[in-house]
XYZ file of C-alpha atoms in Angstrom:
746
model
C 61.301 -1.238 103.171
C 60.859 2.023 101.055
C 62.828 4.865 101.130
C 60.323 7.750 101.422
C 62.966 10.782 100.728
C 62.269 12.791 97.616
C 59.498 10.443 96.560
C 56.557 13.233 96.914
C 58.548 15.393 94.770
C 59.056 12.637 91.858
C 55.515 11.630 91.873
C 54.280 15.115 91.546
C 56.223 15.351 88.283
C 54.452 12.510 86.981
C 50.867 13.696 87.837
C 48.568 16.476 86.580
C 46.881 18.500 89.511
C 44.313 21.094 89.121
C 42.649 23.543 91.591
C 39.092 23.434 90.766
C 35.873 21.690 92.300
C 33.154 20.111 90.681
C 29.240 20.384 91.290
C 27.622 16.709 92.272
C 25.605 15.921 89.073
C 25.645 12.114 88.250
C 23.877 9.749 89.912
C 26.315 6.477 90.326
C 25.479 3.949 88.199
C 27.207 0.364 87.404
C 26.635 -0.978 84.001
C 27.629 -4.544 83.837
C 27.976 -6.875 80.690
C 28.576 -9.982 81.735
C 29.188 -11.577 77.997
C 32.586 -10.010 78.267
C 34.867 -11.844 80.872
C 38.477 -11.806 81.007
C 40.280 -14.500 79.766
C 42.860 -14.354 82.274
C 41.908 -15.313 85.965
C 42.218 -12.920 89.030
C 45.238 -14.736 90.879
C 45.150 -15.363 94.623
C 48.551 -14.216 94.827
C 47.605 -10.420 94.701
C 46.050 -11.235 98.209
C 48.952 -11.159 100.005
C 51.292 -10.838 102.557
C 55.162 -9.563 103.379
C 56.903 -11.134 106.384
C 60.011 -9.389 107.075
C 62.564 -10.253 109.998
C 62.959 -6.647 111.166
C 62.014 -4.745 114.736
C 59.296 -6.774 116.459
C 57.129 -7.988 113.900
C 58.740 -11.677 113.770
C 60.795 -11.764 117.080
C 60.340 -10.257 120.512
C 57.247 -10.486 122.666
C 54.841 -8.551 120.282
C 56.111 -11.103 117.452
C 54.416 -13.803 115.616
C 56.978 -16.301 116.597
C 56.079 -17.640 119.920
C 59.412 -17.669 121.732
C 59.321 -15.374 124.560
C 62.752 -15.396 125.404
C 64.942 -12.886 123.823
C 68.848 -13.187 123.581
C 68.250 -17.091 124.246
C 71.314 -18.175 123.190
C 72.969 -15.714 125.574
C 75.230 -14.732 122.781
C 74.550 -10.692 123.398
C 76.240 -9.399 125.732
C 75.013 -6.248 127.717
C 76.373 -2.701 126.715
C 78.752 -2.349 129.555
C 79.754 -6.082 129.460
C 79.148 -6.874 133.228
C 79.160 -10.477 132.891
C 75.272 -11.171 132.007
C 73.712 -11.332 128.749
C 71.742 -8.353 127.146
C 68.541 -8.889 128.434
C 69.235 -11.230 131.778
C 69.873 -9.658 135.256
C 71.588 -11.130 138.217
C 69.264 -12.613 140.861
C 70.124 -12.881 144.566
C 73.666 -11.919 144.813
C 76.797 -9.934 144.414
C 79.161 -12.634 142.897
C 80.978 -12.404 139.869
C 79.835 -13.742 136.509
C 81.956 -14.628 133.420
C 81.525 -15.283 130.049
C 83.189 -18.387 127.884
C 84.574 -17.621 124.641
C 85.281 -21.368 124.132
C 83.482 -23.103 121.142
C 83.701 -26.478 123.588
C 81.832 -24.698 125.786
C 78.672 -24.105 123.920
C 76.046 -26.032 122.759
C 75.145 -24.027 120.094
C 78.242 -24.702 117.832
C 76.974 -22.023 115.752
C 76.471 -19.237 118.697
C 79.097 -16.971 120.224
C 79.078 -17.670 124.282
C 77.271 -19.498 126.747
C 76.502 -17.999 129.810
C 78.768 -19.044 132.824
C 77.618 -18.211 136.510
C 80.620 -18.943 139.280
C 79.472 -19.039 142.869
C 82.233 -19.121 145.417
C 80.692 -20.319 148.415
C 77.727 -22.748 149.367
C 76.013 -20.012 150.930
C 72.508 -18.576 149.696
C 71.061 -19.310 145.862
C 72.008 -17.393 142.911
C 70.601 -17.063 139.870
C 70.004 -15.132 136.564
C 66.558 -13.745 135.172
C 64.616 -12.421 132.292
C 61.284 -10.610 132.684
C 58.931 -11.926 130.074
C 55.269 -11.822 129.059
C 53.014 -14.784 129.453
C 49.230 -15.946 128.573
C 47.577 -16.595 131.764
C 45.326 -18.998 130.201
C 47.905 -21.173 128.349
C 50.435 -23.755 129.472
C 54.112 -22.980 128.540
C 56.762 -25.359 127.359
C 60.528 -24.698 128.838
C 63.795 -26.125 128.224
C 67.334 -24.934 128.569
C 70.811 -26.803 127.967
C 73.435 -26.757 130.809
C 76.440 -28.451 132.236
C 77.994 -27.697 135.274
C 80.545 -29.252 138.390
C 77.628 -28.246 141.553
C 77.676 -31.941 142.203
C 74.263 -33.367 143.293
C 72.652 -29.849 143.165
C 69.742 -29.333 141.127
C 69.319 -26.387 138.435
C 66.050 -24.509 139.163
C 63.655 -22.828 137.039
C 61.497 -20.253 139.139
C 58.442 -17.845 137.585
C 58.445 -14.775 139.459
C 55.166 -12.694 139.396
C 56.584 -9.210 139.858
C 52.713 -7.430 140.914
C 52.143 -10.273 143.386
C 55.389 -10.054 144.408
C 56.118 -14.197 144.733
C 57.395 -16.956 143.141
C 53.871 -18.420 141.544
C 56.028 -21.986 140.129
C 59.261 -23.712 140.749
C 60.624 -26.972 139.725
C 63.714 -28.421 139.802
C 65.064 -29.122 135.966
C 67.658 -32.039 136.859
C 71.473 -32.456 138.356
C 73.844 -31.004 135.774
C 76.924 -33.283 134.961
C 80.120 -32.814 133.256
C 78.260 -32.489 129.556
C 75.667 -30.773 128.083
C 72.285 -31.712 129.179
C 68.743 -30.712 128.555
C 66.367 -29.385 131.008
C 62.526 -29.732 130.443
C 59.382 -28.881 132.384
C 55.878 -27.932 131.472
C 54.645 -24.551 133.331
C 51.008 -24.566 133.983
C 48.692 -21.140 133.429
C 48.299 -19.083 136.302
C 45.379 -16.513 136.342
C 46.413 -12.791 136.478
C 49.940 -13.643 135.869
C 51.154 -11.793 132.673
C 54.289 -9.905 133.146
C 56.969 -12.329 135.159
C 60.515 -12.969 135.813
C 61.920 -16.213 134.683
C 64.890 -17.356 136.987
C 67.581 -19.969 136.252
C 69.248 -20.701 139.687
C 71.314 -23.325 141.973
C 72.837 -23.375 145.495
C 76.193 -25.422 145.481
C 79.380 -23.950 144.893
C 80.699 -24.139 141.528
C 79.883 -22.841 138.206
C 77.340 -23.454 135.671
C 77.146 -22.851 132.068
C 73.841 -21.942 130.150
C 73.013 -22.123 126.400
C 70.005 -22.326 124.003
C 66.878 -21.619 126.605
C 63.397 -21.768 125.330
C 59.910 -20.749 126.681
C 56.787 -21.516 123.878
C 53.020 -21.238 124.897
C 51.924 -24.757 124.304
C 49.485 -23.594 121.821
C 51.646 -22.532 119.339
C 51.286 -23.556 115.594
C 54.631 -25.030 114.705
C 56.256 -22.177 116.440
C 54.028 -19.536 115.171
C 51.984 -17.679 117.991
C 48.583 -18.868 118.115
C 46.709 -15.477 118.081
C 48.956 -14.757 114.874
C 47.894 -18.013 113.039
C 44.744 -17.622 113.819
C 44.503 -14.380 111.717
C 46.882 -15.806 109.242
C 44.455 -18.714 109.017
C 41.106 -16.597 108.910
C 42.947 -14.255 106.229
C 44.368 -17.341 104.217
C 46.751 -14.808 102.369
C 47.316 -16.285 98.359
C 51.191 -15.336 98.933
C 53.652 -14.908 101.759
C 56.828 -13.002 101.234
C 59.891 -13.712 103.417
C 62.598 -12.921 104.691
C 62.634 -8.852 103.612
C 62.584 -6.287 103.067
C 65.904 -4.476 103.692
C 66.955 -7.696 105.967
C 67.009 -9.723 102.971
C 70.156 -7.867 101.482
C 71.876 -7.981 104.973
C 75.075 -10.576 105.549
C 72.599 -11.964 107.920
C 70.031 -13.229 105.130
C 71.652 -16.873 104.525
C 70.196 -19.998 103.608
C 72.509 -21.559 106.446
C 71.317 -19.578 108.792
C 67.800 -20.167 108.108
C 68.044 -24.435 107.969
C 69.004 -26.920 110.475
C 67.864 -27.721 114.256
C 66.709 -24.669 115.700
C 69.268 -24.607 118.662
C 72.158 -24.648 116.133
C 71.269 -21.759 113.988
C 73.425 -18.636 113.915
C 73.452 -16.562 116.753
C 73.593 -13.528 117.038
C 71.820 -12.564 113.992
C 72.236 -8.800 114.510
C 70.294 -6.522 112.085
C 69.929 -2.940 112.857
C 71.502 -3.868 116.250
C 68.293 -6.093 117.030
C 68.671 -9.632 116.883
C 66.842 -11.195 114.208
C 67.319 -14.868 114.926
C 66.341 -17.410 112.040
C 64.186 -19.537 114.387
C 61.408 -18.612 111.785
C 63.515 -20.025 108.860
C 62.567 -21.851 105.856
C 61.048 -25.041 107.093
C 59.241 -23.042 109.298
C 58.027 -20.268 107.189
C 57.096 -23.082 104.547
C 55.126 -24.897 107.327
C 52.797 -21.599 107.903
C 52.429 -21.553 104.009
C 51.219 -24.913 103.534
C 48.894 -24.560 106.329
C 47.007 -21.306 105.301
C 47.249 -22.195 101.480
C 49.715 -19.178 100.523
C 52.003 -19.417 97.971
C 55.627 -18.877 99.139
C 57.771 -15.686 97.962
C 61.360 -15.863 98.483
C 63.992 -12.877 98.553
C 67.218 -13.867 97.803
C 70.381 -11.773 99.292
C 71.758 -9.359 96.110
C 73.679 -6.868 97.696
C 75.490 -9.459 100.373
C 75.312 -12.633 98.458
C 75.797 -14.113 95.152
C 74.073 -15.731 91.820
C 75.915 -19.200 92.978
C 74.139 -18.792 96.578
C 70.926 -18.226 95.370
C 71.188 -21.138 93.010
C 72.156 -23.176 96.149
C 68.577 -21.646 97.874
C 66.556 -22.662 95.037
C 68.430 -26.308 95.245
C 67.569 -26.419 98.914
C 63.907 -25.683 98.305
C 63.259 -27.277 95.153
C 66.051 -29.802 94.576
C 65.377 -33.494 94.229
C 66.708 -35.872 96.451
C 69.644 -36.539 94.356
C 71.076 -33.174 94.583
C 73.643 -31.855 97.340
C 71.268 -29.310 98.761
C 68.030 -31.405 97.996
C 69.394 -34.297 100.478
C 70.248 -31.201 103.106
C 66.586 -30.676 103.177
C 65.586 -34.281 103.509
C 67.863 -34.247 106.284
C 66.165 -31.429 108.160
C 62.592 -33.396 107.791
C 61.146 -32.311 104.451
C 61.244 -35.305 101.803
C 59.759 -34.038 99.065
C 60.714 -30.873 97.024
C 59.026 -27.637 98.360
C 58.645 -26.119 94.617
C 58.444 -22.915 95.940
C 57.585 -20.785 92.785
C 58.481 -17.292 93.292
C 61.844 -15.489 93.727
C 62.959 -12.080 93.807
C 66.194 -10.954 93.272
C 67.078 -8.377 96.203
C 65.213 -5.652 97.582
C 64.787 -1.815 96.288
C 68.258 -2.267 94.717
C 67.235 1.143 92.845
C 70.861 2.754 93.088
C 72.343 1.910 89.793
C 70.085 0.402 87.123
C 72.928 -0.771 84.809
C 74.845 -2.591 87.558
C 71.793 -4.249 89.091
C 70.509 -5.452 85.211
C 73.904 -6.937 84.326
C 74.194 -8.570 87.811
C 70.453 -9.824 87.895
C 71.336 -11.717 84.673
C 73.581 -13.649 86.613
C 71.113 -14.368 89.368
C 68.570 -15.124 86.632
C 70.250 -17.853 84.756
C 71.926 -19.288 87.777
C 68.691 -19.770 89.237
C 66.703 -21.232 86.468
C 69.440 -23.772 85.953
C 68.575 -25.343 88.741
C 64.505 -25.107 88.429
C 63.446 -23.530 84.917
C 59.819 -23.288 86.163
C 60.265 -20.885 88.963
C 58.995 -17.204 88.009
C 62.029 -14.809 89.057
C 61.110 -11.047 89.942
C 63.290 -7.988 89.253
C 63.288 -5.043 91.359
C 61.630 -2.158 89.915
C 62.049 1.317 90.749
C 58.301 2.578 89.464
C 58.927 6.160 90.972
C 60.770 6.972 87.899
C 58.891 4.840 85.345
C 60.306 4.876 82.032
C 63.960 5.608 83.044
C 64.031 2.576 84.841
C 62.506 0.110 82.634
C 64.616 1.618 79.735
C 67.708 1.031 81.927
C 66.451 -2.338 83.015
C 65.142 -4.225 79.854
C 67.613 -3.063 77.634
C 70.147 -5.406 79.001
C 67.579 -7.992 80.639
C 65.267 -8.452 77.895
C 62.581 -11.311 78.127
C 64.827 -12.763 81.037
C 62.370 -11.924 83.988
C 58.925 -12.935 84.905
C 57.761 -10.423 87.162
C 58.360 -6.364 87.780
C 58.275 -6.100 91.182
C 57.622 -2.649 92.687
C 56.956 -1.006 96.052
C 54.102 1.427 96.210
C 53.794 3.475 99.712
C 50.435 4.959 100.229
C 51.522 8.220 102.357
C 48.544 9.108 104.591
C 49.877 12.531 106.142
C 50.398 15.940 104.203
C 52.944 18.626 104.958
C 49.959 21.417 105.447
C 46.961 21.827 107.879
C 43.688 20.323 106.160
C 40.656 19.213 107.146
C 40.077 15.174 107.973
C 37.770 15.206 105.129
C 40.192 16.370 102.456
C 42.582 14.478 103.958
C 40.358 11.416 103.402
C 39.912 12.199 100.061
C 43.381 12.517 99.190
C 44.826 9.118 100.853
C 41.643 7.192 99.244
C 42.216 8.464 95.857
C 45.840 6.685 95.910
C 44.704 3.495 94.178
C 43.162 5.492 91.130
C 46.436 7.373 90.988
C 47.999 4.118 90.709
C 45.845 2.493 88.254
C 46.218 5.418 85.870
C 50.071 6.287 86.615
C 51.646 2.852 87.111
C 49.083 -0.111 86.854
C 48.159 0.812 83.225
C 51.450 2.293 82.248
C 53.665 -0.648 82.964
C 50.843 -2.924 81.460
C 51.265 -0.691 77.877
C 55.293 -0.201 78.584
C 55.847 -4.023 78.300
C 53.373 -4.666 75.503
C 55.420 -1.716 73.581
C 58.568 -2.978 74.358
C 57.700 -6.392 72.865
C 58.063 -7.979 76.668
C 55.157 -10.001 76.528
C 55.563 -12.298 79.060
C 56.284 -9.905 81.790
C 53.932 -9.532 84.599
C 53.853 -6.662 86.983
C 52.979 -6.688 91.156
C 53.729 -5.162 94.133
C 56.121 -7.201 95.811
C 55.615 -5.032 99.267
C 52.976 -2.305 99.583
C 51.804 -0.582 102.758
C 50.266 2.631 103.957
C 52.119 5.135 106.363
C 50.960 7.808 108.571
C 54.262 8.704 110.381
C 57.537 9.987 110.075
C 60.858 8.280 109.345
C 61.738 8.096 112.625
C 59.027 5.859 113.885
C 57.121 4.267 110.889
C 58.878 1.078 111.136
C 57.461 0.799 114.729
C 53.788 0.716 113.235
C 52.794 3.149 116.117
C 50.737 5.504 113.948
C 46.815 5.322 115.568
C 45.644 5.851 111.714
C 46.961 2.683 110.752
C 44.229 0.889 112.714
C 41.675 3.051 111.302
C 38.671 2.575 108.944
C 40.455 5.322 106.570
C 43.736 2.888 106.369
C 41.157 -0.046 105.824
C 39.545 1.514 102.840
C 43.118 2.650 101.561
C 43.898 -1.434 101.411
C 40.293 -2.125 100.072
C 40.513 -0.018 96.960
C 44.327 -0.959 96.572
C 43.178 -4.412 96.203
C 40.226 -3.499 93.700
C 42.587 -1.915 91.687
C 44.691 -4.911 91.452
C 41.707 -6.871 90.199
C 41.218 -4.937 87.415
C 44.155 -5.958 85.515
C 44.326 -9.701 85.764
C 46.167 -10.280 82.305
C 48.802 -8.217 83.963
C 48.922 -8.190 87.460
C 50.050 -11.339 89.448
C 51.259 -10.870 93.038
C 50.736 -8.604 95.796
C 52.311 -8.364 99.223
C 50.773 -6.323 101.961
C 53.455 -5.337 104.586
C 51.974 -7.405 107.852
C 54.448 -5.222 110.332
C 52.542 -2.119 109.326
C 49.134 -1.532 110.215
C 47.731 -5.045 109.866
C 48.077 -7.347 113.023
C 48.685 -5.655 116.049
C 50.024 -6.243 119.691
C 50.086 -4.271 122.572
C 51.181 -4.415 126.119
C 49.547 -3.114 129.092
C 52.412 -1.453 130.525
C 51.308 -2.021 134.371
C 50.332 -5.765 134.081
C 51.895 -7.052 131.130
C 48.715 -8.197 129.292
C 49.089 -8.485 125.911
C 46.225 -8.028 123.233
C 46.674 -8.910 119.663
C 43.852 -7.425 117.264
C 43.513 -7.036 113.764
C 43.218 -3.656 112.192
C 40.704 -2.506 109.235
C 43.358 -3.109 106.587
C 43.722 -6.792 107.447
C 39.814 -7.264 107.408
C 39.955 -5.676 104.168
C 42.391 -8.326 102.506
C 40.411 -11.140 104.495
C 37.033 -9.617 102.598
C 38.445 -9.675 99.196
C 40.375 -13.141 99.476
C 37.780 -15.076 100.699
C 35.122 -13.200 98.656
C 35.851 -12.983 94.982
C 35.464 -14.443 91.586
C 38.406 -15.765 89.320
C 36.912 -13.879 86.780
C 37.018 -10.105 85.999
C 33.665 -8.814 84.288
C 33.256 -6.028 81.954
C 31.850 -2.925 83.971
C 31.325 0.840 83.496
C 30.808 3.369 86.122
C 29.352 6.387 85.966
C 29.491 9.039 88.740
C 30.899 12.350 89.913
C 34.489 12.706 90.310
C 36.632 15.333 92.078
C 39.773 17.170 91.816
C 41.517 18.356 95.185
C 43.712 21.804 95.012
C 47.461 21.446 94.604
C 48.339 21.254 98.512
C 51.982 20.074 99.529
C 52.137 16.067 100.179
C 49.124 15.579 98.429
C 49.242 12.433 96.152
C 45.931 12.694 93.957
C 44.881 12.896 90.118
C 42.004 15.138 88.908
C 39.033 13.605 88.174
C 39.249 10.690 90.664
C 35.642 8.943 90.788
C 33.754 9.167 94.048
C 32.472 5.495 93.644
C 34.910 2.864 92.751
C 33.684 -0.434 91.679
C 34.698 -4.193 90.286
C 32.567 -7.098 89.144
C 33.858 -10.617 89.270
C 32.326 -14.170 88.971
C 32.477 -17.601 89.884
C 30.507 -20.569 88.588
C 27.850 -19.939 91.437
C 28.511 -16.198 92.422
C 28.539 -12.515 90.942
C 30.489 -10.114 93.201
C 30.199 -6.365 93.097
C 32.730 -4.378 94.925
C 31.753 -1.209 95.872
C 34.009 1.698 97.186
C 32.509 4.886 98.306
C 34.984 7.623 98.447
C 32.366 10.025 99.977
C 33.231 11.316 103.123
C 30.036 11.989 104.542
C 27.261 11.272 102.205
C 25.756 7.395 101.294
C 24.609 7.096 97.917
C 22.088 5.118 95.908
C 24.163 2.857 93.293
C 21.778 2.013 90.151
C 22.990 -1.759 88.981
C 22.440 -2.151 85.340
C 22.986 -5.747 84.170
C 22.256 -7.705 81.139
C 20.969 -10.866 83.577
C 17.840 -11.348 85.162
C 19.183 -11.564 88.545
C 16.421 -9.744 90.167
C 14.746 -10.971 93.659
C 17.980 -13.351 94.271
C 18.569 -13.901 97.713
C 22.100 -12.284 97.905
C 24.989 -11.738 100.900
C 26.551 -8.470 101.772
C 29.734 -7.807 103.077
C 30.638 -4.538 104.544
C 33.292 -2.400 106.042
C 31.863 0.424 107.566
C 32.020 2.783 110.891
C 30.157 5.644 111.718
C 33.447 7.589 111.305
C 36.586 7.001 108.822
C 38.907 7.743 111.806
C 37.082 4.849 114.083
C 39.813 2.696 114.813
C 40.452 -0.927 116.200
C 42.574 -0.328 119.565
C 43.539 -2.973 122.355
C 39.967 -0.948 124.347
C 37.977 -1.620 121.089
C 39.692 -4.317 119.144
C 36.543 -5.090 117.082
C 35.215 -1.442 116.363
C 35.668 -1.901 112.492
C 35.024 -5.292 111.423
C 33.183 -6.815 108.526
C 29.604 -7.164 109.080
C 27.324 -9.624 106.942
C 23.280 -9.300 106.269
C 21.123 -10.410 103.457
C 19.564 -8.514 100.642
C 17.084 -9.153 98.330
C 18.524 -8.180 94.859
C 16.826 -5.015 93.201
C 18.359 -2.583 90.447
C 20.264 -0.657 93.086
C 22.052 -0.313 96.378
C 22.551 1.756 98.940
C 26.133 2.480 100.268
C 27.043 3.959 103.427
C 29.530 6.933 103.175
C 33.201 6.262 103.471
C 32.778 2.486 103.189
C 33.565 -0.857 101.133
C 30.712 -3.379 100.466
C 30.630 -6.449 98.432
C 27.703 -7.558 97.256
C 27.503 -11.720 96.904
C 24.652 -12.527 94.456
C 23.754 -16.344 93.371
C 24.415 -16.623 89.539
C 24.694 -20.504 89.180
C 23.592 -21.442 85.599
C 22.712 -17.939 84.903
C 26.306 -16.510 84.078
C 28.479 -18.594 81.841
C 31.721 -18.676 83.855
C 33.766 -21.811 84.007
C 35.902 -22.264 87.135
C 38.061 -25.217 86.311
C 41.685 -24.464 85.391
C 44.546 -26.716 84.414
C 45.711 -26.523 87.831
C 42.154 -27.821 89.166
C 42.201 -31.436 88.628
C 41.666 -32.451 92.176
C 38.247 -32.377 93.396
C 36.127 -33.297 96.350
C 32.362 -34.301 96.789
C 29.906 -32.899 99.454
C 26.680 -34.892 99.678
C 24.057 -34.759 100.364
C 24.286 -30.804 99.656
C 22.213 -29.391 101.411
C 23.190 -31.635 104.005
C 21.445 -32.703 107.489
C 23.021 -34.160 110.788
C 25.799 -36.159 108.436
C 27.941 -34.570 105.708
C 30.007 -37.206 103.920
C 32.870 -36.030 101.781
C 34.812 -38.491 99.117
C 37.851 -37.707 97.125
C 40.210 -39.450 95.084
C 43.036 -38.351 97.216
C 44.000 -38.582 100.947
C 41.759 -35.381 102.529
C 44.270 -34.108 105.027
C 42.958 -30.951 106.950
C 39.268 -30.402 106.921
C 37.337 -27.426 108.071
C 33.975 -26.143 108.234
C 33.461 -22.157 108.664
C 30.547 -20.059 108.820
C 30.357 -17.112 106.401
C 32.160 -15.000 108.931
C 35.112 -16.602 108.428
C 34.876 -18.310 111.905
C 36.240 -21.894 112.548
C 33.459 -24.135 113.585
C 35.038 -27.547 112.784
C 38.197 -28.957 112.313
C 39.801 -32.211 111.691
C 42.688 -34.191 109.936
C 41.712 -37.069 107.636
C 44.053 -40.031 106.595
C 41.295 -41.526 104.613
C 39.750 -39.749 101.362
C 36.384 -39.815 102.856
C 34.777 -39.088 106.024
C 31.298 -38.769 107.507
C 30.838 -35.490 109.537
C 28.772 -34.588 112.309
C 26.961 -31.405 111.749
C 23.984 -31.801 114.121
C 25.284 -29.018 116.347
C 25.383 -26.280 114.084
C 22.363 -24.101 113.136
C 20.657 -24.009 109.484
C 22.648 -21.855 106.996
C 25.191 -21.379 104.407
C 28.899 -23.108 105.549
C 32.116 -23.325 103.653
C 34.155 -27.008 103.640
C 37.931 -26.479 102.985
C 40.068 -28.990 102.279
C 43.715 -28.361 102.947
C 45.694 -31.250 101.342
C 49.460 -30.811 100.720
C 49.937 -27.859 98.178
C 46.077 -27.871 97.145
C 43.675 -25.963 98.979
C 40.083 -26.499 97.885
C 37.005 -24.795 99.046
C 33.181 -25.462 98.349
C 29.858 -24.289 99.798
């Protein structure tokens, strides 16, 4: 994560602020020249996300990893060393507990402790418990490893509902013996039971050792919580970065900690005094990327790693069966190389440019020696611009593929201002980045002769809170339309530079997908924010090719107020135009806080009268937010539009106009990568739709235009007939997700 100290001061040295205002005088107009089309295509990787093992976002009851038990290996003692592991409590008795530190008494050979419970008489029942949160409409799968000398007594699992003050479920797990044994069971759903205690208990005199416990909702997708996976699958991020962030450079980020059997991984794996156990490891991360069609992006450990360890990481992921680490990957269940393309050396290594550049080269050559096709990202300190690039590239030269930097869009100021003024400030940030950074670095690399080097945001986000609490994502403004418009405008800016800008990883633990827990009932609410929906809209509704565009409109300049980030003459209307073979997409951002605007559209093709689709991110107030009470307050709206020479955009809004253009605009979507294809017929279809391909189809899904999944199937053949008689007449999207290829057709 970005260190915010002194950044405002540094940035203000880079930009010119003047105190004046401008009278509205220019009616907004777009002049579109479809004869000028970008040579480079807009990469899907700019619509990406960043998964960081930090705080609650991956692990814990709010995280995307579906494990409900914390400290599941009993490897972290409580703060007063009372005999129970952290997060666990004694149940029903006052007898002594003990810890064992003997490796021979742990199931997890890479763990630190097992939980030992000693019962000194045959009277009563004793055990340990932990409070967890359950989905009351879904069953859960449970297991625990144990061994004991309690004879024919059975270890027992019980579920205690603290609100009902009763045990709602109890089951015998089996009779322990003198070797480690796995006790498993299925826990059915219990209506209105959300906050419960999981109790492990026994009656006979003796001891029980417990290790590696798990409680997972049965509807998880390969360990990912269904609520999160559904959002990932709707979004279909073009890229996912992992595992950090600050965590990437911690001693905990090791290849060996993230591979192998999940119950034999290192524990505890502490970062910032919080367990960030890597149950969500390399295999699990890649499975998620494969399922949603995202390119994986790995950050290797610079601060507590080495070039050799980084090369081993590449070999594990991309090496063939004849390599040492390629064999390890095969032993862990993945036969074919993962072909991971994007690799970043460290995270925010800004302390000493020269030292970093020299050591970076060691990483670069070690990693490229394993796989010369990978793209390696160098850490860039964009806050000091040429000072940083001069230091880095005087040493690195062209031995770099991507200059990755970390913009933070700050949504709070240090003086009292109106909501409208604050909105105009933060919504102008994308324009500032265009002029001060995106265009600058594109020209900088060319001037230095670094023609092959691209740029990208390897991490970017918006924050509305202080250094103390921003990592917890607790600021309500991160769930507002205002924050969503910042996200939309930033993506709009990235799309304008396809020749230079190639990756964008939005921090997903800040204002993207949220979980709230009702303190009384324990019921969890998972919901997406307007920022998430901005990512979803642009990822799924854009063309590959950038079309020439001129925007005429009024501009504004804010006064020099402490904490503001803005350039003079920021345009009120921002736009991009992209095209695919069959659709022209016009993106319109309206920065007017209170005024709708008629935008004139001047285009060199006759598209008038066409039946277009409009996608709109808008609400009555830019401070309207998605919350547990109103999770769908701000979501994309879709409507039809018959194309005319103007369109009225609402105040404080983001709009996409999707206009049919097949046979009108000369755009060729085919690339060297697009050799795989599938055929739909008849199209339009009646009750039956046939799909044929020259490869095994794999995952076949049908979506409506709102992005809702209406049909899903896995097909092991190269053809299939699908019954669509249950669907209403309309336009749908067919998606084929085959191995590493995501193919989509209307």
